[in-house]
Amino acid sequence: MEQFVVNATVRKDFGKSAAKKIRAEGKIPAIAYNEKGESTMLVVDSAEFSKAWRSITKTTLINLKIDGKDNMAYIKDTEYDIKTDKNLHADFHIVSGNKPITAVLKIRYQGTPAGVLKGGFMVKHIPDVKLKALPQDMPQSVSADVSALEIGGKFLVSDLKLGDKVTVLTKATGLIVSIAPPKK
């Protein structure tokens, strides 16, 4: 997947009037927090930010270039105006890559279970899983290939293939999907 780059400059003016002026220039006010909780006020290009924001998940790392210096970061939050279809403010979380993070990701289902093709019903139990990994090792999404499940079959959390760099914090015996027999 493409690495998104969002260029930013340190902001010197604060307050409502400064934010309005920034937005009038086609930019948005932003703030970046580091792992120590320290913050830096920023200005980012609105179009550049929107392109990245619309294309990534909450666990996608971007390159936040602050005055030309590269930083690994997540888009933590954004203030979005649905009427004007514009972002009004953005929050970034800068990470070092040395400290593990935790995230809860929704499970995406791949394939049609064989048991469903024979008349069974797919029953979804756990919609998401909690993971822990270094930022660069955190998956952007979690997929469960359920195509081999027959009637009476089960797909557990332990059946997810996430690699050895990701720790699953959700109980391994947790049931994600089961295939129920057809109703008579």
Backbone as a chain_set.jsonl record, in Angstrom:
{"seq": "MEQFVVNATVRKDFGKSAAKKIRAEGKIPAIAYNEKGESTMLVVDSAEFSKAWRSITKTTLINLKIDGKDNMAYIKDTEYDIKTDKNLHADFHIVSGNKPITAVLKIRYQGTPAGVLKGGFMVKHIPDVKLKALPQDMPQSVSADVSALEIGGKFLVSDLKLGDKVTVLTKATGLIVSIAPPKK", "coords": {"N": [[0.846, -1.188, 0.0], [0.39, 2.254, -0.636], [2.486, 4.725, 0.828], [1.367, 7.37, 2.601], [2.054, 10.845, 2.532], [1.984, 13.634, 4.533], [2.458, 16.947, 4.517], [3.518, 19.373, 6.842], [3.615, 22.442, 8.693], [4.98, 24.212, 11.477], [2.734, 25.903, 13.55], [2.248, 29.289, 14.347], [0.364, 31.142, 15.097], [-2.568, 31.304, 17.107], [-5.941, 30.43, 18.136], [-9.425, 31.344, 17.351], [-9.705, 33.239, 15.219], [-7.263, 32.987, 13.92], [-7.444, 30.328, 13.089], [-9.589, 30.49, 11.268], [-8.42, 32.093, 9.319], [-6.368, 30.4, 8.444], [-7.891, 28.296, 7.326], [-9.105, 29.7, 5.238], [-7.003, 29.968, 3.52], [-6.861, 27.519, 2.325], [-5.876, 25.54, 3.902], [-5.592, 23.522, 6.907], [-5.925, 23.824, 10.46], [-3.979, 21.97, 12.813], [-2.907, 19.48, 15.226], [-0.223, 17.797, 16.751], [0.538, 15.048, 18.726], [3.045, 13.573, 20.741], [4.567, 10.492, 21.982], [5.118, 11.088, 24.605], [3.201, 12.805, 25.353], [3.486, 15.43, 24.706], [2.675, 18.342, 22.799], [2.394, 19.74, 19.468], [1.558, 22.509, 17.61], [0.152, 22.71, 14.39], [0.04, 23.397, 10.801], [-1.607, 22.12, 8.04], [-1.883, 21.127, 4.591], [-5.046, 21.206, 3.156], [-6.142, 19.654, 0.992], [-4.191, 17.67, 0.607], [-4.221, 16.412, 3.121], [-6.902, 15.476, 3.183], [-6.916, 13.605, 1.088], [-5.251, 11.573, 2.108], [-6.636, 10.967, 4.521], [-9.107, 9.951, 3.627], [-8.36, 7.571, 2.51], [-7.202, 5.713, 4.222], [-6.904, 3.426, 7.071], [-7.592, 3.296, 10.634], [-5.282, 2.266, 11.677], [-3.235, 2.759, 9.944], [-0.053, 3.823, 9.189], [1.257, 7.033, 8.532], [3.449, 9.334, 6.821], [4.301, 12.046, 8.465], [5.426, 15.021, 7.702], [7.042, 17.401, 9.331], [7.952, 20.58, 8.932], [9.786, 19.602, 7.033], [10.963, 17.439, 8.363], [10.814, 13.966, 8.816], [8.24, 11.986, 10.314], [6.781, 9.168, 11.862], [3.362, 8.626, 11.98], [-0.063, 8.494, 13.155], [-3.338, 9.28, 11.995], [-5.203, 10.531, 14.321], [-7.638, 11.754, 15.002], [-10.249, 13.754, 13.57], [-11.887, 16.822, 12.864], [-14.765, 17.184, 11.163], [-16.745, 18.78, 8.744], [-19.82, 18.091, 7.71], [-21.62, 19.449, 6.098], [-20.164, 21.198, 4.427], [-18.374, 19.419, 3.423], [-15.708, 19.287, 4.288], [-12.61, 19.029, 6.056], [-12.022, 20.356, 9.237], [-10.204, 20.427, 11.293], [-7.35, 18.631, 12.51], [-5.996, 15.85, 14.305], [-2.96, 14.374, 15.154], [-0.991, 11.478, 15.997], [2.153, 11.015, 16.887], [4.524, 8.447, 16.597], [7.252, 6.494, 17.861], [8.005, 4.006, 17.037], [9.212, 2.166, 18.591], [7.726, 1.422, 20.734], [5.124, -0.727, 21.68], [1.73, -0.716, 20.444], [-1.821, -0.808, 21.043], [-4.765, -1.955, 19.384], [-8.148, -2.088, 18.285], [-9.604, -3.975, 15.886], [-11.979, -4.368, 13.26], [-13.337, -7.417, 12.018], [-13.018, -8.716, 8.817], [-14.796, -10.661, 6.521], [-13.913, -13.254, 4.323], [-14.776, -14.905, 1.352], [-17.339, -17.383, 0.639], [-18.844, -19.494, 2.885], [-18.603, -23.065, 2.621], [-20.583, -24.58, 3.847], [-22.748, -22.813, 3.85], [-23.388, -22.728, 1.171], [-24.542, -25.164, 1.009], [-26.927, -24.852, 2.24], [-26.798, -24.044, 4.901], [-26.467, -21.593, 7.619], [-24.587, -18.67, 8.146], [-23.327, -17.605, 11.158], [-22.399, -14.813, 12.862], [-20.231, -14.069, 15.49], [-18.1, -12.746, 17.132], [-17.321, -9.467, 16.451], [-14.933, -8.017, 16.252], [-11.346, -7.823, 16.95], [-8.823, -7.495, 19.475], [-5.616, -6.222, 19.252], [-2.017, -6.243, 19.7], [0.974, -4.672, 18.886], [4.095, -3.521, 17.426], [4.051, -0.25, 15.943], [4.727, -0.286, 13.135], [4.289, -2.947, 12.527], [1.641, -3.464, 12.923], [-1.346, -4.715, 11.611], [-3.358, -3.381, 8.906], [-5.878, -4.207, 8.489], [-8.055, -6.948, 9.436], [-8.609, -10.146, 8.291], [-10.789, -12.914, 7.841], [-10.788, -15.98, 6.433], [-13.418, -17.721, 5.523], [-14.3, -19.59, 3.773], [-13.885, -22.398, 3.719], [-15.461, -23.489, 5.683], [-17.729, -25.892, 6.823], [-21.113, -27.125, 7.409], [-21.827, -26.857, 10.796], [-19.247, -26.167, 11.311], [-16.602, -24.158, 12.763], [-14.994, -20.994, 13.241], [-12.353, -19.821, 14.929], [-10.772, -17.322, 17.079], [-8.112, -18.041, 17.338], [-7.631, -19.13, 14.843], [-7.047, -17.086, 13.123], [-4.706, -15.656, 10.886], [-2.148, -13.825, 11.562], [0.541, -13.421, 11.779], [3.794, -13.585, 13.424], [4.592, -11.281, 14.704], [2.535, -9.945, 15.78], [0.474, -9.698, 18.579], [-2.371, -11.268, 19.75], [-4.855, -10.063, 21.733], [-7.432, -10.682, 22.32], [-9.402, -13.346, 23.581], [-8.184, -16.543, 22.71], [-9.827, -18.728, 22.269], [-12.142, -17.61, 21.484], [-15.139, -17.41, 19.611], [-15.543, -16.666, 16.283], [-17.008, -17.056, 13.885], [-19.684, -19.28, 13.093], [-21.197, -22.104, 11.453], [-24.451, -22.685, 11.072], [-26.874, -25.378, 10.968], [-29.276, -25.98, 8.289], [-32.641, -24.711, 8.596], [-35.488, -26.677, 9.385]], "CA": [[0.0, 0.0, 0.0], [1.114, 3.506, -0.764], [2.764, 5.478, 2.064], [0.887, 8.741, 2.442], [2.876, 11.896, 3.125], [1.265, 14.871, 4.819], [3.414, 18.002, 4.871], [3.005, 20.289, 7.861], [4.525, 23.453, 9.236], [4.632, 24.584, 12.85], [1.831, 27.052, 13.584], [2.649, 30.306, 15.318], [-0.829, 31.875, 15.52], [-3.56, 30.432, 17.741], [-7.255, 31.021, 18.358], [-10.46, 31.223, 16.331], [-9.435, 34.068, 14.036], [-6.121, 32.381, 13.225], [-7.937, 29.113, 12.44], [-10.376, 30.922, 10.105], [-7.463, 32.578, 8.314], [-5.694, 29.202, 7.916], [-8.854, 27.603, 6.465], [-9.312, 30.535, 4.052], [-5.84, 29.752, 2.65], [-6.903, 26.151, 1.815], [-5.144, 24.684, 4.83], [-6.357, 23.275, 8.13], [-5.125, 23.779, 11.682], [-3.822, 20.607, 13.315], [-2.051, 19.321, 16.397], [0.44, 16.488, 16.79], [0.963, 14.627, 20.059], [4.031, 12.492, 20.71], [4.323, 9.447, 22.982], [5.283, 11.672, 25.943], [2.066, 13.672, 25.605], [3.794, 16.797, 24.291], [1.932, 18.694, 21.586], [2.928, 20.734, 18.544], [0.495, 23.077, 16.781], [0.574, 22.6, 12.996], [-0.806, 23.773, 9.672], [-1.441, 21.141, 6.964], [-2.636, 21.393, 3.373], [-6.348, 20.552, 3.257], [-6.314, 18.631, -0.055], [-3.241, 16.597, 0.901], [-4.736, 15.695, 4.28], [-8.146, 14.784, 2.825], [-6.569, 12.439, 0.262], [-4.757, 10.536, 3.019], [-7.681, 10.634, 5.483], [-10.156, 9.17, 2.971], [-7.808, 6.346, 1.934], [-6.498, 4.878, 5.196], [-7.629, 2.942, 8.236], [-7.077, 3.92, 11.854], [-3.972, 1.713, 12.022], [-2.297, 3.016, 8.854], [0.955, 4.843, 9.48], [1.561, 7.994, 7.467], [4.664, 10.112, 7.036], [3.967, 13.435, 8.784], [6.652, 15.814, 7.55], [6.912, 18.69, 10.008], [9.054, 21.439, 8.476], [10.752, 18.783, 6.317], [11.446, 16.312, 9.161], [9.907, 12.818, 8.757], [7.717, 11.406, 11.559], [5.728, 8.161, 11.71], [2.208, 9.118, 12.734], [-1.429, 8.079, 12.845], [-4.363, 10.319, 12.087], [-5.936, 10.113, 15.518], [-8.997, 12.282, 14.989], [-10.437, 14.924, 12.728], [-13.171, 17.511, 12.954], [-15.239, 17.188, 9.786], [-18.021, 19.471, 8.536], [-20.555, 17.327, 6.698], [-22.316, 20.367, 5.192], [-19.232, 21.719, 3.431], [-17.517, 18.307, 3.01], [-14.319, 19.696, 4.522], [-12.015, 18.822, 7.37], [-11.796, 21.638, 9.898], [-9.086, 20.303, 12.232], [-6.83, 17.259, 12.547], [-5.117, 15.445, 15.408], [-2.028, 13.309, 14.793], [-0.252, 10.857, 17.092], [3.486, 10.646, 16.401], [5.054, 7.283, 17.307], [8.678, 6.261, 17.635], [8.195, 2.695, 16.434], [9.867, 1.304, 19.582], [6.773, 1.118, 21.793], [3.939, -1.39, 21.12], [0.429, -0.063, 20.575], [-2.953, -1.734, 20.962], [-5.844, -1.485, 18.518], [-9.279, -2.983, 18.081], [-9.919, -3.96, 14.457], [-13.124, -5.158, 12.814], [-12.977, -8.595, 11.234], [-13.634, -8.795, 7.491], [-14.99, -12.058, 6.141], [-13.588, -13.531, 2.925], [-15.313, -16.145, 0.813], [-18.65, -17.887, 1.054], [-18.637, -20.8, 3.512], [-19.136, -24.234, 1.912], [-21.815, -24.956, 4.533], [-23.812, -21.898, 3.432], [-23.77, -23.175, -0.163], [-25.338, -26.389, 1.193], [-28.162, -24.508, 2.933], [-26.576, -23.596, 6.276], [-26.479, -20.158, 7.886], [-23.38, -18.158, 8.788], [-23.643, -16.837, 12.355], [-21.238, -14.019, 13.271], [-20.23, -13.947, 16.94], [-17.214, -11.663, 17.573], [-17.137, -8.582, 15.299], [-13.604, -7.411, 16.19], [-10.305, -8.402, 17.806], [-7.885, -6.547, 20.053], [-4.266, -6.617, 18.886], [-0.897, -5.462, 20.225], [2.154, -4.82, 18.037], [4.8, -2.279, 17.125], [3.252, 0.466, 14.937], [5.012, -0.709, 11.768], [3.853, -4.326, 12.363], [0.193, -3.545, 13.127], [-2.073, -4.852, 10.334], [-4.343, -2.341, 8.631], [-7.187, -4.852, 8.59], [-8.025, -8.36, 9.825], [-9.507, -10.924, 7.44], [-11.023, -14.307, 8.191], [-11.21, -16.756, 5.269], [-14.417, -18.665, 6.034], [-14.802, -20.374, 2.636], [-13.775, -23.846, 3.936], [-16.328, -23.941, 6.779], [-18.883, -26.734, 6.512], [-22.187, -27.028, 8.403], [-21.298, -27.242, 12.108], [-17.874, -25.687, 11.41], [-16.364, -22.954, 13.565], [-13.763, -20.234, 12.994], [-11.976, -19.227, 16.211], [-9.765, -16.262, 17.072], [-6.813, -18.696, 17.137], [-7.504, -19.479, 13.428], [-6.603, -15.913, 12.364], [-3.293, -15.691, 10.505], [-1.687, -12.441, 11.672], [1.998, -13.372, 11.84], [4.382, -13.718, 14.759], [4.918, -9.973, 15.289], [1.282, -9.396, 16.307], [-0.093, -10.431, 19.707], [-3.828, -11.147, 19.812], [-5.267, -9.925, 23.128], [-8.749, -11.304, 22.453], [-9.302, -14.753, 23.977], [-7.918, -17.41, 21.556], [-10.951, -19.649, 22.061], [-13.317, -16.833, 21.09], [-15.781, -17.864, 18.382], [-15.775, -15.564, 15.343], [-18.104, -17.449, 12.984], [-20.078, -20.689, 13.068], [-22.171, -22.379, 10.387], [-25.603, -23.384, 11.656], [-27.569, -26.233, 10.005], [-30.483, -25.375, 7.73], [-33.876, -24.885, 9.375], [-36.375, -27.655, 8.755]], "C": [[0.882, 1.239, 0.0], [1.283, 4.185, 0.601], [2.321, 6.92, 1.824], [1.808, 9.695, 3.175], [1.988, 13.113, 3.31], [2.301, 15.878, 5.289], [2.759, 18.975, 5.837], [4.071, 21.308, 8.23], [4.046, 23.796, 10.635], [3.832, 25.881, 12.799], [2.263, 28.015, 14.68], [1.456, 31.084, 15.866], [-1.874, 30.892, 16.05], [-4.897, 31.159, 17.839], [-8.179, 30.892, 17.157], [-10.135, 31.996, 15.064], [-8.265, 33.512, 13.239], [-6.566, 31.129, 12.472], [-8.753, 29.451, 11.195], [-9.464, 31.37, 8.972], [-6.746, 31.39, 7.654], [-6.617, 28.472, 6.945], [-9.108, 28.381, 5.174], [-8.172, 30.368, 3.046], [-5.812, 28.339, 2.062], [-6.109, 25.177, 2.666], [-6.034, 24.423, 6.043], [-5.421, 23.308, 9.336], [-5.083, 22.338, 12.196], [-2.953, 20.632, 14.562], [-1.467, 17.909, 16.352], [0.898, 16.218, 18.214], [2.014, 13.54, 19.897], [3.724, 11.509, 21.834], [4.46, 9.957, 24.413], [4.103, 12.58, 26.308], [2.316, 15.127, 25.238], [3.083, 17.088, 22.968], [2.654, 19.762, 20.78], [1.773, 21.201, 17.673], [1.004, 23.154, 15.345], [-0.427, 23.228, 12.04], [-0.534, 22.738, 8.587], [-2.305, 21.533, 5.776], [-3.918, 20.574, 3.393], [-6.512, 19.418, 2.241], [-5.415, 17.426, 0.206], [-3.731, 15.739, 2.078], [-5.968, 14.871, 3.916], [-7.877, 13.538, 1.995], [-6.106, 11.286, 1.154], [-5.879, 10.05, 3.933], [-8.754, 9.731, 4.88], [-9.666, 7.786, 2.523], [-7.219, 5.371, 2.944], [-7.431, 4.367, 6.283], [-7.015, 3.59, 9.475], [-5.719, 3.368, 12.284], [-2.954, 1.868, 10.889], [-1.335, 4.123, 9.26], [1.129, 5.747, 8.265], [2.891, 8.654, 7.796], [4.225, 11.56, 7.24], [5.259, 14.231, 8.756], [6.42, 17.185, 8.176], [8.148, 19.515, 9.689], [10.171, 20.609, 7.842], [11.275, 17.573, 7.066], [10.392, 15.199, 9.17], [9.521, 12.332, 10.149], [6.694, 10.339, 11.199], [4.554, 8.619, 12.568], [0.918, 8.443, 12.269], [-2.291, 9.324, 12.818], [-5.282, 9.86, 13.199], [-7.401, 10.531, 15.463], [-9.054, 13.444, 14.01], [-11.811, 15.519, 12.999], [-13.614, 17.741, 11.516], [-16.592, 17.866, 9.703], [-18.75, 18.794, 7.382], [-21.253, 18.245, 5.685], [-21.402, 20.857, 4.072], [-18.308, 20.652, 2.869], [-16.04, 18.673, 3.148], [-13.891, 19.319, 5.93], [-11.705, 20.189, 7.958], [-10.573, 21.621, 10.804], [-8.621, 18.856, 12.225], [-5.938, 17.056, 13.764], [-4.263, 14.283, 14.929], [-1.395, 12.75, 16.055], [1.07, 10.374, 16.503], [4.016, 9.5, 17.262], [6.52, 7.085, 16.935], [8.924, 4.951, 16.898], [8.844, 1.707, 17.387], [8.901, 0.803, 20.644], [5.532, 0.463, 21.181], [2.663, -0.575, 21.364], [-0.646, -1.147, 20.558], [-4.024, -1.106, 20.082], [-6.927, -2.541, 18.45], [-9.684, -2.847, 16.615], [-11.114, -4.847, 14.149], [-12.625, -6.313, 11.955], [-13.748, -8.547, 9.917], [-13.699, -10.268, 7.106], [-14.709, -12.226, 4.657], [-14.181, -14.871, 2.525], [-16.703, -16.468, 1.335], [-18.432, -19.266, 1.65], [-19.296, -21.931, 2.72], [-20.456, -24.677, 2.527], [-22.992, -24.072, 4.161], [-24.304, -22.298, 2.047], [-24.628, -24.437, -0.113], [-26.606, -26.123, 2.001], [-27.999, -24.043, 4.367], [-26.59, -22.08, 6.398], [-25.186, -19.757, 8.585], [-23.797, -17.269, 9.957], [-22.366, -16.142, 12.806], [-21.323, -13.793, 14.777], [-19.398, -12.758, 17.421], [-16.944, -10.749, 16.371], [-15.718, -8.004, 15.152], [-12.64, -8.107, 17.137], [-9.385, -7.292, 18.288], [-6.473, -7.071, 19.82], [-3.237, -5.708, 19.539], [0.312, -5.744, 19.342], [2.88, -3.482, 17.949], [4.028, -1.581, 15.997], [3.476, -0.027, 13.498], [4.567, -2.151, 11.487], [2.34, -4.5, 12.497], [-0.512, -3.682, 11.775], [-3.079, -3.719, 10.163], [-5.755, -2.891, 8.697], [-6.99, -6.314, 8.971], [-9.059, -9.092, 8.981], [-9.6, -12.36, 7.934], [-11.549, -15.023, 6.955], [-12.13, -17.882, 5.756], [-14.918, -19.614, 4.951], [-14.756, -21.879, 2.862], [-14.732, -24.374, 4.999], [-17.543, -24.706, 6.274], [-19.963, -26.504, 7.579], [-21.65, -27.603, 9.719], [-19.871, -26.759, 12.325], [-17.779, -24.395, 12.19], [-15.046, -22.319, 13.171], [-13.468, -19.48, 14.286], [-10.957, -18.113, 16.031], [-8.382, -16.861, 16.794], [-6.58, -19.092, 15.678], [-7.064, -18.302, 12.564], [-5.107, -16.02, 12.096], [-2.776, -14.255, 10.458], [-0.165, -12.318, 11.739], [2.494, -13.385, 13.28], [4.721, -12.39, 15.426], [3.697, -9.309, 15.925], [0.779, -10.294, 17.433], [-1.599, -10.178, 19.741], [-4.223, -11.137, 21.283], [-6.664, -10.491, 23.387], [-8.54, -12.783, 22.75], [-9.201, -15.67, 22.747], [-9.066, -18.362, 21.253], [-12.232, -18.93, 21.663], [-13.833, -17.264, 19.733], [-16.088, -16.651, 17.5], [-17.0, -15.87, 14.485], [-18.406, -18.931, 13.192], [-21.093, -20.856, 11.943], [-23.274, -23.253, 10.99], [-26.278, -24.245, 10.583], [-28.819, -25.544, 9.469], [-31.701, -25.648, 8.613], [-34.792, -25.846, 8.632], [-37.801, -27.244, 8.84]], "O": [[1.974, 1.251, 0.568], [0.36, 4.218, 1.415], [2.847, 7.6, 0.943], [2.281, 9.413, 4.276], [1.326, 13.566, 2.377], [2.941, 15.692, 6.324], [1.599, 19.352, 5.672], [5.269, 21.059, 8.094], [2.86, 23.685, 10.943], [4.198, 26.829, 12.104], [2.598, 27.607, 15.792], [1.521, 31.624, 16.97], [-2.043, 29.797, 15.516], [-4.963, 32.373, 17.644], [-7.787, 30.405, 16.096], [-10.274, 31.471, 13.96], [-8.275, 33.561, 12.009], [-6.123, 30.89, 11.348], [-8.627, 28.775, 10.173], [-9.71, 31.061, 7.807], [-6.544, 31.383, 6.44], [-6.187, 28.071, 5.864], [-9.306, 27.774, 4.121], [-8.36, 30.601, 1.852], [-4.856, 27.981, 1.374], [-5.715, 24.109, 2.196], [-7.097, 25.028, 6.187], [-4.271, 22.876, 9.252], [-6.041, 21.584, 12.031], [-2.351, 21.648, 14.909], [-2.142, 16.956, 15.963], [1.562, 17.05, 18.833], [1.896, 12.682, 19.021], [2.739, 11.671, 22.554], [3.967, 9.317, 25.342], [4.016, 13.066, 27.435], [1.444, 15.972, 25.441], [2.912, 16.202, 22.13], [3.413, 20.57, 21.315], [1.083, 20.383, 17.064], [2.125, 23.596, 15.095], [-1.56, 23.545, 12.401], [0.621, 22.491, 8.241], [-3.334, 22.191, 5.934], [-3.875, 19.365, 3.625], [-6.974, 18.335, 2.598], [-5.845, 16.284, 0.04], [-3.666, 14.51, 2.038], [-6.071, 13.704, 4.294], [-8.541, 12.518, 2.18], [-6.531, 10.147, 0.964], [-6.054, 8.843, 4.102], [-9.257, 8.836, 5.559], [-10.479, 6.924, 2.191], [-6.774, 4.291, 2.554], [-8.576, 4.803, 6.407], [-6.042, 4.338, 9.379], [-5.071, 3.939, 13.162], [-1.929, 1.187, 10.877], [-1.753, 5.22, 9.629], [1.146, 5.286, 7.124], [3.393, 8.544, 8.914], [3.822, 12.226, 6.286], [6.084, 14.134, 9.665], [5.7, 18.02, 7.628], [9.254, 19.19, 10.122], [11.352, 20.867, 8.075], [11.969, 16.747, 6.474], [9.227, 15.442, 9.487], [10.357, 12.272, 11.051], [5.84, 10.558, 10.34], [4.727, 8.958, 13.739], [0.824, 7.908, 11.165], [-2.022, 10.299, 13.52], [-6.048, 8.91, 13.034], [-8.291, 9.764, 15.828], [-8.031, 14.037, 13.668], [-12.765, 14.81, 13.319], [-12.926, 18.41, 10.745], [-17.489, 17.571, 10.493], [-18.348, 18.911, 6.225], [-21.453, 17.852, 4.536], [-21.81, 20.923, 2.912], [-17.54, 20.923, 1.946], [-15.231, 18.409, 2.258], [-14.695, 19.292, 6.862], [-11.191, 21.07, 7.27], [-9.97, 22.664, 11.061], [-9.413, 17.951, 11.961], [-5.224, 17.962, 14.193], [-4.778, 13.318, 14.363], [-1.273, 13.448, 17.061], [1.095, 9.433, 15.711], [3.97, 9.561, 18.49], [6.962, 7.456, 15.848], [9.935, 4.802, 16.213], [9.014, 0.537, 17.045], [9.217, -0.134, 21.377], [4.939, 1.024, 20.259], [2.543, 0.149, 22.352], [-0.403, -2.267, 20.109], [-4.174, 0.115, 20.039], [-6.655, -3.737, 18.546], [-10.056, -1.767, 16.156], [-11.25, -5.939, 14.701], [-11.619, -6.195, 11.256], [-14.965, -8.364, 9.9], [-12.757, -11.023, 7.343], [-15.194, -11.452, 3.831], [-14.096, -15.848, 3.268], [-17.17, -15.907, 2.327], [-17.88, -20.137, 0.977], [-20.407, -21.778, 2.211], [-21.358, -25.107, 1.808], [-24.131, -24.54, 4.156], [-25.501, -22.219, 1.769], [-25.349, -24.747, -1.061], [-27.289, -27.064, 2.404], [-28.99, -23.675, 4.998], [-26.709, -21.369, 5.4], [-24.744, -20.433, 9.513], [-24.53, -16.297, 9.773], [-21.366, -16.799, 13.099], [-22.362, -13.373, 15.286], [-19.936, -11.852, 18.057], [-16.394, -11.208, 15.37], [-15.338, -7.557, 14.07], [-13.047, -8.875, 18.009], [-9.191, -6.285, 17.608], [-6.166, -8.217, 20.146], [-3.528, -4.564, 19.887], [0.642, -6.901, 19.077], [2.347, -2.446, 18.345], [3.41, -2.257, 15.175], [2.521, -0.166, 12.734], [4.476, -2.542, 10.324], [1.816, -5.577, 12.212], [-0.302, -2.857, 10.885], [-3.587, -3.169, 11.14], [-6.712, -2.152, 8.929], [-5.89, -6.853, 8.843], [-10.231, -8.717, 8.951], [-8.614, -12.943, 8.385], [-12.639, -14.71, 6.476], [-11.668, -18.869, 6.328], [-15.864, -20.367, 5.183], [-15.539, -22.594, 2.237], [-14.813, -25.586, 5.202], [-18.285, -24.23, 5.415], [-19.74, -25.768, 8.54], [-21.089, -28.699, 9.746], [-19.331, -26.924, 13.419], [-18.74, -23.631, 12.275], [-14.095, -23.012, 12.81], [-14.235, -18.607, 14.691], [-10.352, -17.975, 14.968], [-7.573, -16.253, 16.092], [-5.441, -19.367, 15.301], [-6.741, -18.491, 11.391], [-4.337, -16.424, 12.968], [-2.939, -13.557, 9.458], [0.358, -11.204, 11.755], [1.722, -13.218, 14.224], [5.101, -12.372, 16.597], [3.807, -8.244, 16.532], [0.67, -11.508, 17.262], [-2.048, -9.032, 19.758], [-3.956, -12.1, 22.003], [-7.034, -10.747, 24.533], [-7.61, -13.401, 22.231], [-10.034, -15.587, 21.845], [-9.257, -18.759, 20.104], [-13.283, -19.554, 21.521], [-13.051, -17.464, 18.804], [-16.796, -15.732, 17.911], [-17.913, -15.051, 14.373], [-17.504, -19.733, 13.437], [-21.756, -19.904, 11.531], [-23.045, -24.404, 11.364], [-26.258, -23.882, 9.406], [-29.359, -24.639, 10.105], [-31.781, -26.677, 9.285], [-34.863, -25.83, 7.403], [-38.679, -27.959, 8.357]]}, "num_chains": 1, "name": "protein.A"}
